[in-house]
């Protein structure tokens, strides 16, 4: 809960949710939200009982990719740890799909696809993913700007005991 969420809740109270959430049917009934979690929370804070949704049949991998892409593109401020785990999740989903991405006749590696989709080099994506190897206490220090990004990446190569 932060100032940004309260501003979104005020906007929803005044104008409603302008962009519907994305959900997918669950095999045992009901729906699973893929994109729109912050809009849903803002709606609840604004006292709204319902939210407009688009329903799509999506595989687990498709849902992960859409969730990551919407979170990365629609939020102004993303913590390094959030970006690290988002990139890792998207990379795993792309690899799991086994689809070779191509653009202008050139095949891209999965990590290059993640980078291209987010305006990052493949090396930068790799560095972010390395942050997921940090113990939680160190990763929190990166998010709090107590440890700079590049030294944190280097620390991620140490054994946990070190």
mmCIF file of N, CA, C and O in Angstrom, residues 51-90:
data_model
loop_
_atom_site.group_PDB
_atom_site.id
_atom_site.type_symbol
_atom_site.label_atom_id
_atom_site.label_comp_id
_atom_site.label_asym_id
_atom_site.label_seq_id
_atom_site.Cartn_x
_atom_site.Cartn_y
_atom_site.Cartn_z
ATOM 1 N N UNK A 51 -15.477 -5.573 -11.047
ATOM 2 C CA UNK A 51 -14.494 -5.013 -11.963
ATOM 3 C C UNK A 51 -14.699 -5.697 -13.314
ATOM 4 O O UNK A 51 -14.965 -6.898 -13.369
ATOM 5 N N UNK A 52 -14.618 -4.934 -14.375
ATOM 6 C CA UNK A 52 -14.759 -5.505 -15.715
ATOM 7 C C UNK A 52 -13.554 -6.379 -16.028
ATOM 8 O O UNK A 52 -12.422 -6.031 -15.691
ATOM 9 N N UNK A 53 -13.819 -7.520 -16.680
ATOM 10 C CA UNK A 53 -12.746 -8.453 -17.016
ATOM 11 C C UNK A 53 -12.924 -8.988 -18.425
ATOM 12 O O UNK A 53 -14.044 -9.123 -18.914
ATOM 13 N N UNK A 54 -11.829 -9.310 -19.028
ATOM 14 C CA UNK A 54 -11.798 -10.044 -20.287
ATOM 15 C C UNK A 54 -11.411 -11.462 -19.916
ATOM 16 O O UNK A 54 -10.445 -11.675 -19.171
ATOM 17 N N UNK A 55 -12.148 -12.441 -20.439
ATOM 18 C CA UNK A 55 -11.874 -13.844 -20.148
ATOM 19 C C UNK A 55 -11.181 -14.462 -21.358
ATOM 20 O O UNK A 55 -11.680 -14.358 -22.478
ATOM 21 N N UNK A 56 -10.028 -15.093 -21.120
ATOM 22 C CA UNK A 56 -9.287 -15.764 -22.195
ATOM 23 C C UNK A 56 -8.814 -17.122 -21.709
ATOM 24 O O UNK A 56 -8.398 -17.260 -20.557
ATOM 25 N N UNK A 57 -8.848 -18.107 -22.597
ATOM 26 C CA UNK A 57 -8.235 -19.402 -22.319
ATOM 27 C C UNK A 57 -6.744 -19.251 -22.558
ATOM 28 O O UNK A 57 -6.323 -18.953 -23.671
ATOM 29 N N UNK A 58 -5.950 -19.437 -21.526
ATOM 30 C CA UNK A 58 -4.503 -19.280 -21.623
ATOM 31 C C UNK A 58 -3.816 -20.459 -20.958
ATOM 32 O O UNK A 58 -4.280 -20.954 -19.920
ATOM 33 N N UNK A 59 -2.700 -20.889 -21.542
ATOM 34 C CA UNK A 59 -1.876 -21.890 -20.875
ATOM 35 C C UNK A 59 -1.173 -21.216 -19.700
ATOM 36 O O UNK A 59 -1.143 -19.983 -19.589
ATOM 37 N N UNK A 60 -0.566 -22.024 -18.844
ATOM 38 C CA UNK A 60 0.193 -21.464 -17.718
ATOM 39 C C UNK A 60 1.301 -20.551 -18.223
ATOM 40 O O UNK A 60 1.507 -19.459 -17.690
ATOM 41 N N UNK A 61 2.018 -20.988 -19.264
ATOM 42 C CA UNK A 61 3.124 -20.186 -19.790
ATOM 43 C C UNK A 61 2.630 -18.881 -20.398
ATOM 44 O O UNK A 61 3.235 -17.823 -20.188
ATOM 45 N N UNK A 62 1.539 -18.927 -21.148
ATOM 46 C CA UNK A 62 0.978 -17.699 -21.731
ATOM 47 C C UNK A 62 0.547 -16.737 -20.630
ATOM 48 O O UNK A 62 0.786 -15.535 -20.720
ATOM 49 N N UNK A 63 -0.056 -17.277 -19.576
ATOM 50 C CA UNK A 63 -0.500 -16.438 -18.459
ATOM 51 C C UNK A 63 0.687 -15.769 -17.765
ATOM 52 O O UNK A 63 0.630 -14.579 -17.439
ATOM 53 N N UNK A 64 1.767 -16.507 -17.559
ATOM 54 C CA UNK A 64 2.960 -15.942 -16.916
ATOM 55 C C UNK A 64 3.541 -14.819 -17.768
ATOM 56 O O UNK A 64 3.862 -13.739 -17.261
ATOM 57 N N UNK A 65 3.671 -15.055 -19.065
ATOM 58 C CA UNK A 65 4.247 -14.042 -19.955
ATOM 59 C C UNK A 65 3.393 -12.779 -19.957
ATOM 60 O O UNK A 65 3.917 -11.665 -19.847
ATOM 61 N N UNK A 66 2.085 -12.927 -20.040
ATOM 62 C CA UNK A 66 1.190 -11.757 -20.036
ATOM 63 C C UNK A 66 1.272 -11.034 -18.695
ATOM 64 O O UNK A 66 1.356 -9.801 -18.642
ATOM 65 N N UNK A 67 1.264 -11.777 -17.598
ATOM 66 C CA UNK A 67 1.339 -11.158 -16.274
ATOM 67 C C UNK A 67 2.621 -10.352 -16.121
ATOM 68 O O UNK A 67 2.603 -9.200 -15.678
ATOM 69 N N UNK A 68 3.746 -10.945 -16.503
ATOM 70 C CA UNK A 68 5.031 -10.260 -16.382
ATOM 71 C C UNK A 68 5.053 -9.020 -17.269
ATOM 72 O O UNK A 68 5.436 -7.928 -16.824
ATOM 73 N N UNK A 69 4.649 -9.168 -18.530
ATOM 74 C CA UNK A 69 4.678 -8.031 -19.453
ATOM 75 C C UNK A 69 3.807 -6.882 -18.975
ATOM 76 O O UNK A 69 4.228 -5.724 -19.015
ATOM 77 N N UNK A 70 2.604 -7.168 -18.499
ATOM 78 C CA UNK A 70 1.735 -6.080 -18.045
ATOM 79 C C UNK A 70 2.292 -5.412 -16.797
ATOM 80 O O UNK A 70 2.236 -4.193 -16.670
ATOM 81 N N UNK A 71 2.861 -6.194 -15.883
ATOM 82 C CA UNK A 71 3.441 -5.597 -14.677
ATOM 83 C C UNK A 71 4.627 -4.706 -15.009
ATOM 84 O O UNK A 71 4.774 -3.614 -14.458
ATOM 85 N N UNK A 72 5.488 -5.168 -15.899
ATOM 86 C CA UNK A 72 6.685 -4.392 -16.221
ATOM 87 C C UNK A 72 6.363 -3.135 -17.022
ATOM 88 O O UNK A 72 7.027 -2.119 -16.875
ATOM 89 N N UNK A 73 5.364 -3.194 -17.861
ATOM 90 C CA UNK A 73 5.071 -2.064 -18.745
ATOM 91 C C UNK A 73 4.111 -1.043 -18.145
ATOM 92 O O UNK A 73 4.094 0.098 -18.552
ATOM 93 N N UNK A 74 3.323 -1.442 -17.165
ATOM 94 C CA UNK A 74 2.301 -0.537 -16.651
ATOM 95 C C UNK A 74 2.672 0.129 -15.335
ATOM 96 O O UNK A 74 1.991 1.034 -14.899
ATOM 97 N N UNK A 75 3.740 -0.313 -14.711
ATOM 98 C CA UNK A 75 4.123 0.275 -13.432
ATOM 99 C C UNK A 75 5.278 1.231 -13.606
ATOM 100 O O UNK A 75 6.224 0.953 -14.335
ATOM 101 N N UNK A 76 5.206 2.358 -12.923
ATOM 102 C CA UNK A 76 6.248 3.372 -13.011
ATOM 103 C C UNK A 76 7.506 2.965 -12.253
ATOM 104 O O UNK A 76 8.611 3.157 -12.727
ATOM 105 N N UNK A 77 7.322 2.443 -11.059
ATOM 106 C CA UNK A 77 8.463 2.098 -10.221
ATOM 107 C C UNK A 77 8.437 0.607 -9.918
ATOM 108 O O UNK A 77 7.453 0.093 -9.381
ATOM 109 N N UNK A 78 9.514 -0.066 -10.266
ATOM 110 C CA UNK A 78 9.626 -1.497 -10.017
ATOM 111 C C UNK A 78 10.936 -1.737 -9.283
ATOM 112 O O UNK A 78 11.993 -1.270 -9.707
ATOM 113 N N UNK A 79 10.860 -2.437 -8.172
ATOM 114 C CA UNK A 79 12.059 -2.748 -7.404
ATOM 115 C C UNK A 79 12.955 -3.695 -8.204
ATOM 116 O O UNK A 79 12.457 -4.500 -8.993
ATOM 117 N N UNK A 80 14.260 -3.618 -8.000
ATOM 118 C CA UNK A 80 15.156 -4.550 -8.692
ATOM 119 C C UNK A 80 14.774 -6.014 -8.472
ATOM 120 O O UNK A 80 14.824 -6.821 -9.391
ATOM 121 N N UNK A 81 14.343 -6.356 -7.257
ATOM 122 C CA UNK A 81 13.958 -7.742 -6.982
ATOM 123 C C UNK A 81 12.718 -8.143 -7.779
ATOM 124 O O UNK A 81 12.638 -9.274 -8.280
ATOM 125 N N UNK A 82 11.768 -7.229 -7.919
ATOM 126 C CA UNK A 82 10.564 -7.527 -8.702
ATOM 127 C C UNK A 82 10.920 -7.751 -10.169
ATOM 128 O O UNK A 82 10.422 -8.692 -10.802
ATOM 129 N N UNK A 83 11.775 -6.899 -10.692
ATOM 130 C CA UNK A 83 12.205 -7.041 -12.076
ATOM 131 C C UNK A 83 12.983 -8.349 -12.253
ATOM 132 O O UNK A 83 12.796 -9.066 -13.239
ATOM 133 N N UNK A 84 13.827 -8.685 -11.299
ATOM 134 C CA UNK A 84 14.635 -9.907 -11.374
ATOM 135 C C UNK A 84 13.742 -11.143 -11.450
ATOM 136 O O UNK A 84 13.923 -11.997 -12.332
ATOM 137 N N UNK A 85 12.787 -11.245 -10.550
ATOM 138 C CA UNK A 85 11.923 -12.421 -10.548
ATOM 139 C C UNK A 85 10.972 -12.419 -11.752
ATOM 140 O O UNK A 85 10.648 -13.484 -12.285
ATOM 141 N N UNK A 86 10.557 -11.245 -12.202
ATOM 142 C CA UNK A 86 9.705 -11.169 -13.392
ATOM 143 C C UNK A 86 10.461 -11.665 -14.625
ATOM 144 O O UNK A 86 9.934 -12.468 -15.411
ATOM 145 N N UNK A 87 11.696 -11.209 -14.798
ATOM 146 C CA UNK A 87 12.502 -11.665 -15.934
ATOM 147 C C UNK A 87 12.731 -13.170 -15.862
ATOM 148 O O UNK A 87 12.660 -13.870 -16.869
ATOM 149 N N UNK A 88 13.005 -13.666 -14.669
ATOM 150 C CA UNK A 88 13.256 -15.102 -14.511
ATOM 151 C C UNK A 88 12.003 -15.898 -14.871
ATOM 152 O O UNK A 88 12.089 -16.912 -15.581
ATOM 153 N N UNK A 89 10.851 -15.463 -14.394
ATOM 154 C CA UNK A 89 9.598 -16.161 -14.697
ATOM 155 C C UNK A 89 9.307 -16.156 -16.198
ATOM 156 O O UNK A 89 8.917 -17.173 -16.768
ATOM 157 N N UNK A 90 9.503 -15.007 -16.830
ATOM 158 C CA UNK A 90 9.220 -14.913 -18.264
ATOM 159 C C UNK A 90 10.194 -15.782 -19.054
ATOM 160 O O UNK A 90 9.787 -16.473 -19.992
#
